[in-house]
Coordinates of C-alpha atoms and ligand atoms in Angstrom, one line a residue:
X1 CA -7.7 17.4 7.1
X2 CA -5.6 20.3 7.9
X3 CA -2.2 19.2 7.7
X4 CA -0.2 21.9 6.1
X5 CA 2.1 23.6 8.7
X6 CA 2.2 20.4 10.9
X7 CA 5.7 18.4 11.8
X8 CA 7.0 16.3 8.8
X9 CA 8.6 13.0 9.8
X10 CA 12.5 12.8 9.4
X11 CA 11.8 9.2 8.4
X12 CA 11.0 9.5 5.0
X13 CA 13.6 8.2 2.7
X14 CA 13.1 9.5 -0.9
X15 CA 14.5 7.0 -3.5
X16 CA 12.3 8.2 -6.2
X17 CA 15.4 9.2 -8.2
X18 CA 17.3 6.1 -8.2
X19 CA 14.6 3.4 -8.7
X20 CA 12.7 2.6 -11.7
X21 CA 13.3 6.2 -13.3
X22 CA 13.3 9.7 -12.3
X23 CA 16.1 12.0 -11.6
X24 CA 16.9 12.7 -15.1
X25 CA 20.1 12.9 -17.1
X26 CA 21.9 15.9 -17.9
X27 CA 21.2 16.9 -21.3
X28 CA 24.5 16.6 -22.8
X29 CA 24.5 12.7 -22.6
X30 CA 21.6 12.6 -24.9
X31 CA 22.5 14.9 -27.6
X32 CA 24.3 12.2 -29.7
X33 CA 21.7 11.3 -31.8
X34 CA 19.6 8.3 -32.7
X35 CA 22.2 5.6 -32.0
X36 CA 23.5 7.1 -28.8
X37 CA 20.3 7.2 -27.6
X38 CA 19.6 4.1 -27.8
X39 CA 22.8 3.1 -26.0
X40 CA 21.9 5.3 -23.3
X41 CA 18.1 4.0 -23.1
X42 CA 19.9 0.4 -22.9
X43 CA 22.1 1.5 -20.2
X44 CA 19.5 3.3 -18.2
X45 CA 17.3 -0.4 -18.5
X46 CA 19.7 -2.4 -17.3
X47 CA 20.7 0.3 -14.3
X48 CA 17.2 0.4 -13.4
X49 CA 15.6 -2.8 -14.6
X50 CA 13.1 -1.0 -16.7
X51 CA 11.9 -2.7 -20.0
X52 CA 13.9 -1.1 -22.8
X53 CA 10.9 -0.9 -25.2
X54 CA 9.2 0.9 -22.6
X55 CA 11.7 3.5 -22.5
X56 CA 11.9 3.6 -26.4
X57 CA 8.3 4.3 -26.7
X58 CA 8.6 6.9 -24.0
X59 CA 11.3 8.8 -25.9
X60 CA 11.2 10.3 -29.6
X61 CA 14.6 9.4 -30.7
X62 CA 14.5 11.2 -33.8
X63 CA 13.3 14.4 -32.7
X64 CA 17.0 15.6 -32.0
X65 CA 19.2 16.5 -28.9
X66 CA 16.8 18.2 -26.7
X67 CA 14.7 15.0 -25.5
X68 CA 15.5 13.7 -22.5
X69 CA 13.8 10.7 -20.5
X70 CA 13.4 12.7 -17.4
X71 CA 10.5 11.8 -14.9
X72 CA 11.1 14.5 -12.7
X73 CA 8.8 15.1 -9.5
X74 CA 5.9 17.3 -9.9
X75 CA 4.6 19.9 -7.8
X76 CA 1.4 17.6 -6.9
X77 CA 4.2 14.9 -6.0
X78 CA 6.2 17.1 -4.0
X79 CA 3.0 18.0 -2.2
X80 CA 1.8 14.3 -1.7
X81 CA 5.7 13.6 -0.2
X82 CA 5.1 16.5 2.5
X83 CA 1.7 14.8 3.0
X84 CA 2.7 11.6 3.9
X85 CA 5.8 12.9 5.9
X86 CA 3.1 14.9 8.0
X87 CA 0.9 11.6 8.4
X88 CA 4.1 9.5 8.9
X89 CA 4.8 12.3 11.8
X90 CA 1.4 11.8 13.3
X91 CA 1.8 7.8 13.6
X92 CA 4.9 8.6 15.3
X93 CA 3.5 10.8 17.9
X94 CA 0.2 8.8 18.7
X95 CA 2.1 5.3 18.9
X96 CA 4.8 6.7 21.1
X97 CA 2.2 7.8 23.3
X98 CA 0.3 4.4 23.2
X99 CA 3.5 2.1 23.1
X100 CA 6.4 3.3 25.2
X101 CA 9.7 2.7 23.6
X102 CA 8.3 2.4 20.0
X103 CA 10.8 2.2 17.3
X104 CA 9.9 4.4 14.5
X105 CA 9.7 2.5 10.8
X106 CA 11.3 4.4 7.8
X107 CA 8.9 5.3 4.9
X108 CA 10.4 4.9 1.7
X109 CA 9.1 6.6 -1.5
X110 CA 10.1 4.8 -4.7
X111 CA 9.1 5.1 -8.2
X112 CA 8.5 2.0 -10.5
X113 CA 10.4 -0.4 -8.5
X114 CA 12.4 -0.8 -5.6
X115 CA 14.9 -3.4 -3.9
X116 CA 13.3 -3.9 -0.1
X117 CA 14.9 -6.3 2.6
X118 CA 11.9 -8.6 1.4
X119 CA 13.0 -8.7 -2.1
X120 CA 12.2 -6.5 -5.3
X121 CA 9.1 -4.8 -5.9
X122 CA 7.1 -3.1 -8.3
X123 CA 4.6 -0.2 -8.0
X124 CA 2.1 -2.9 -9.3
X125 CA 2.0 -4.9 -5.8
X126 CA 0.9 -1.4 -4.2
X127 CA 2.1 0.0 -0.9
X128 CA 3.7 -2.4 1.4
X129 CA 5.4 -2.9 4.7
X130 CA 8.5 -5.1 4.9
X131 CA 9.6 -6.3 8.2
X132 CA 13.1 -7.5 7.8
X133 CA 14.2 -3.7 7.3
X134 CA 11.0 -1.8 9.2
X135 CA 10.5 -0.1 6.0
X136 CA 6.9 1.2 4.4
X137 CA 7.2 1.2 0.8
X138 CA 5.1 3.2 -1.6
X139 CA 5.4 4.4 -5.0
X140 CA 3.0 7.9 -4.8
X141 CA 1.4 6.9 -8.4
X142 CA -0.6 4.5 -6.2
X143 CA -2.5 7.6 -5.0
X144 CA -3.7 8.2 -8.4
X145 CA -4.9 4.6 -8.5
X146 CA -6.9 4.9 -5.5
X147 CA -8.6 7.9 -6.7
X148 CA -9.3 7.2 -10.3
X149 CA -9.1 3.2 -10.3
X150 CA -10.3 2.3 -7.1
X151 CA -12.8 5.1 -6.5
X152 CA -11.5 6.3 -3.2
X153 CA -10.6 9.8 -3.4
X154 CA -9.6 12.3 -0.6
X155 CA -6.7 12.9 1.9
X156 CA -7.8 10.8 4.6
X157 CA -8.0 8.1 2.1
X158 CA -4.3 8.6 1.4
X159 CA -3.4 8.8 5.3
X160 CA -5.5 5.3 5.9
X161 CA -2.9 3.7 3.8
X162 CA -0.1 4.9 5.7
X163 CA -1.7 4.1 8.7
X164 CA -2.4 0.7 7.6
X165 CA 1.1 0.1 6.8
X166 CA 2.5 1.2 9.9
X167 CA -0.2 -1.0 11.7
X168 CA 2.0 -3.8 10.2
X169 CA 5.1 -2.5 11.8
X170 CA 3.6 -2.8 15.2
X171 CA 2.3 -6.2 14.4
X172 CA 5.8 -6.8 13.6
X173 CA 7.2 -4.9 16.7
X174 CA 4.8 -7.1 19.3
X175 CA 6.0 -10.5 17.4
X176 CA 2.6 -10.8 15.6
X177 CA 4.0 -11.0 11.9
X178 CA 6.6 -13.9 12.6
X179 CA 4.2 -15.8 14.6
X180 CA 1.9 -15.6 11.1
X181 CA 4.6 -16.2 8.9
X182 CA 5.9 -19.3 10.7
X183 CA 2.7 -21.1 10.1
X184 CA 2.8 -20.7 6.4
X185 CA 4.6 -23.8 6.2
X186 CA 2.3 -25.9 8.6
X187 CA -1.0 -24.7 6.7
X188 CA -2.7 -25.1 3.4
X189 CA -3.2 -22.3 1.3
X190 CA -6.9 -21.9 2.6
X191 CA -6.2 -21.7 5.9
X192 CA -3.3 -19.7 6.1
X193 CA -5.3 -17.2 3.8
X194 CA -7.5 -17.1 6.8
X195 CA -4.7 -16.0 9.1
X196 CA -3.6 -13.3 6.7
X197 CA -7.4 -11.9 6.9
X198 CA -6.9 -11.6 10.7
X199 CA -3.5 -9.9 10.3
X200 CA -4.6 -7.3 7.7
X201 CA -7.7 -6.9 9.5
X202 CA -5.8 -5.9 12.7
X203 CA -3.8 -3.9 10.6
X204 CA -7.0 -1.9 9.7
X205 CA -8.0 -1.8 13.4
X206 CA -4.5 -0.4 14.3
X207 CA -5.3 2.4 11.3
X208 CA -8.6 3.4 13.3
X209 CA -6.8 3.5 16.7
X210 CA -4.4 6.1 15.2
X211 CA -7.0 8.1 13.8
X212 CA -8.9 7.8 17.3
X213 CA -5.7 9.4 18.9
X214 CA -5.0 11.7 15.9
X215 CA -8.3 13.2 15.4
X216 CA -7.9 15.4 18.8
X217 CA -4.7 16.7 17.4
X218 CA -5.6 20.5 16.6
X219 CA -8.4 19.8 14.1
X220 CA -6.1 17.3 12.0
X221 CA -9.3 15.3 11.2
X222 CA -12.1 17.1 10.1
X223 CA -15.9 16.2 9.7
X224 CA -16.1 13.8 6.7
X225 CA -12.4 12.7 6.8
X226 CA -13.3 9.0 8.3
X227 CA -16.1 8.7 5.7
X228 CA -13.1 8.7 3.1
X229 CA -11.4 6.4 5.1
X230 CA -14.4 4.1 5.6
X231 CA -14.7 4.1 1.7
X232 CA -11.2 3.7 1.0
X233 CA -11.3 0.4 3.3
X234 CA -14.4 -0.7 1.6
X235 CA -13.0 0.0 -2.0
X236 CA -9.8 -2.2 -0.9
X237 CA -11.6 -5.0 0.5
X238 CA -10.9 -8.3 -1.4
X239 CA -14.4 -8.9 -2.5
X240 CA -14.8 -5.5 -4.2
X241 CA -11.6 -5.8 -5.8
X242 CA -12.0 -9.4 -7.0
X243 CA -15.6 -8.4 -8.7
X244 CA -14.0 -5.1 -9.9
X245 CA -10.8 -7.1 -11.5
X246 CA -11.8 -10.6 -12.2
X247 CA -15.7 -10.4 -12.2
X248 CA -16.3 -13.2 -9.7
X249 CA -15.5 -13.6 -6.0
X250 CA -13.7 -16.2 -4.6
X251 CA -13.9 -16.0 -0.5
X252 CA -11.2 -18.7 0.0
X253 CA -8.6 -16.6 -1.8
X254 CA -9.3 -13.6 0.3
X255 CA -6.0 -12.5 1.9
X256 CA -7.2 -9.2 3.4
X257 CA -10.9 -9.4 4.1
X258 CA -13.9 -8.1 2.7
X259 CA -15.3 -4.6 2.4
X260 CA -17.3 -5.0 5.4
X261 CA -14.9 -6.4 7.7
X262 CA -12.3 -3.8 6.8
X263 CA -14.6 -1.1 7.4
X264 CA -15.7 -2.6 10.6
X265 CA -12.4 -3.4 12.2
X266 CA -11.1 0.1 11.2
X267 CA -14.1 1.7 12.9
X268 CA -13.9 -0.7 16.0
X269 CA -10.1 0.9 16.4
X270 CA -11.4 4.5 15.9
X271 CA -14.3 4.1 18.3
X272 CA -12.5 2.5 20.9
X273 CA -8.7 3.5 20.8
X274 CA -8.3 0.4 22.9
X275 CA -5.6 -2.0 21.8
X276 CA -7.2 -4.7 23.6
X277 CA -10.3 -4.5 21.3
X278 CA -8.1 -5.3 18.4
X279 CA -7.4 -9.0 18.5
X280 CA -8.5 -10.4 15.5
X281 CA -6.9 -13.4 16.1
X282 CA -9.1 -14.7 18.9
X283 CA -12.1 -12.9 17.5
X284 CA -15.2 -15.3 17.1
X285 CA -17.1 -12.7 15.0
X286 CA -14.5 -11.9 12.4
Ligands
LIG1 ZN1 -1.7 -4.6 4.8

């Protein structure tokens, strides 16, 4: 992707310093020796909800006054932040043109854990969208996981993740999310999972649709980028993930769709760029 030098969205809310760590502490606070350090750690633990044992393991108490528990942002992370801001800006441009009156979502960066309008979440749950506060949440460390554990490297794979979550925002704006959630009480878990798959595949379609319109924007999307997104879509299919992490595939428990389905719906959005083609709810060939 040619992304440097492009407009960055002003709707990125960087909460990395105030979620599960980050920001650091002034050195003076930590210079009172072992006991003081333990007190400070318990305080941080209480403030951030982090397990104190984790913090103690990260911090060598006996090594003197210069130790700190800083989890400052690395240059790589700062670059990632710029990247997600550019991708978000691109989704704003595309969806504003497609859906007049489009209300922009906010993208919140967090570290470790966060409080969202949909409850508390940790980085373990992966990026997500909360319709109650119209925010996309992402811990940038997910991108490491995407690259290393899930085997989906590349900047376009990272962009796809944002575009998928923005897809959920569009579903919310169009009232689709509420309709699906309202069915939760009325359906068995198995039936509800099927609806959830349709919701997820439609978000993939919308991500593809974004790529359809973004690709014409001054060389933003290059040769090979779409393959990265397709590879990412395949990597996070329920069947692939279950095989990788549970050793078996249980189709009834799928909530996002198979790798093949995710690739197919992303591609359909990418090829057609036509909202009318993305009705996964009435599709007979899901
Ligand atoms: Zn999703």
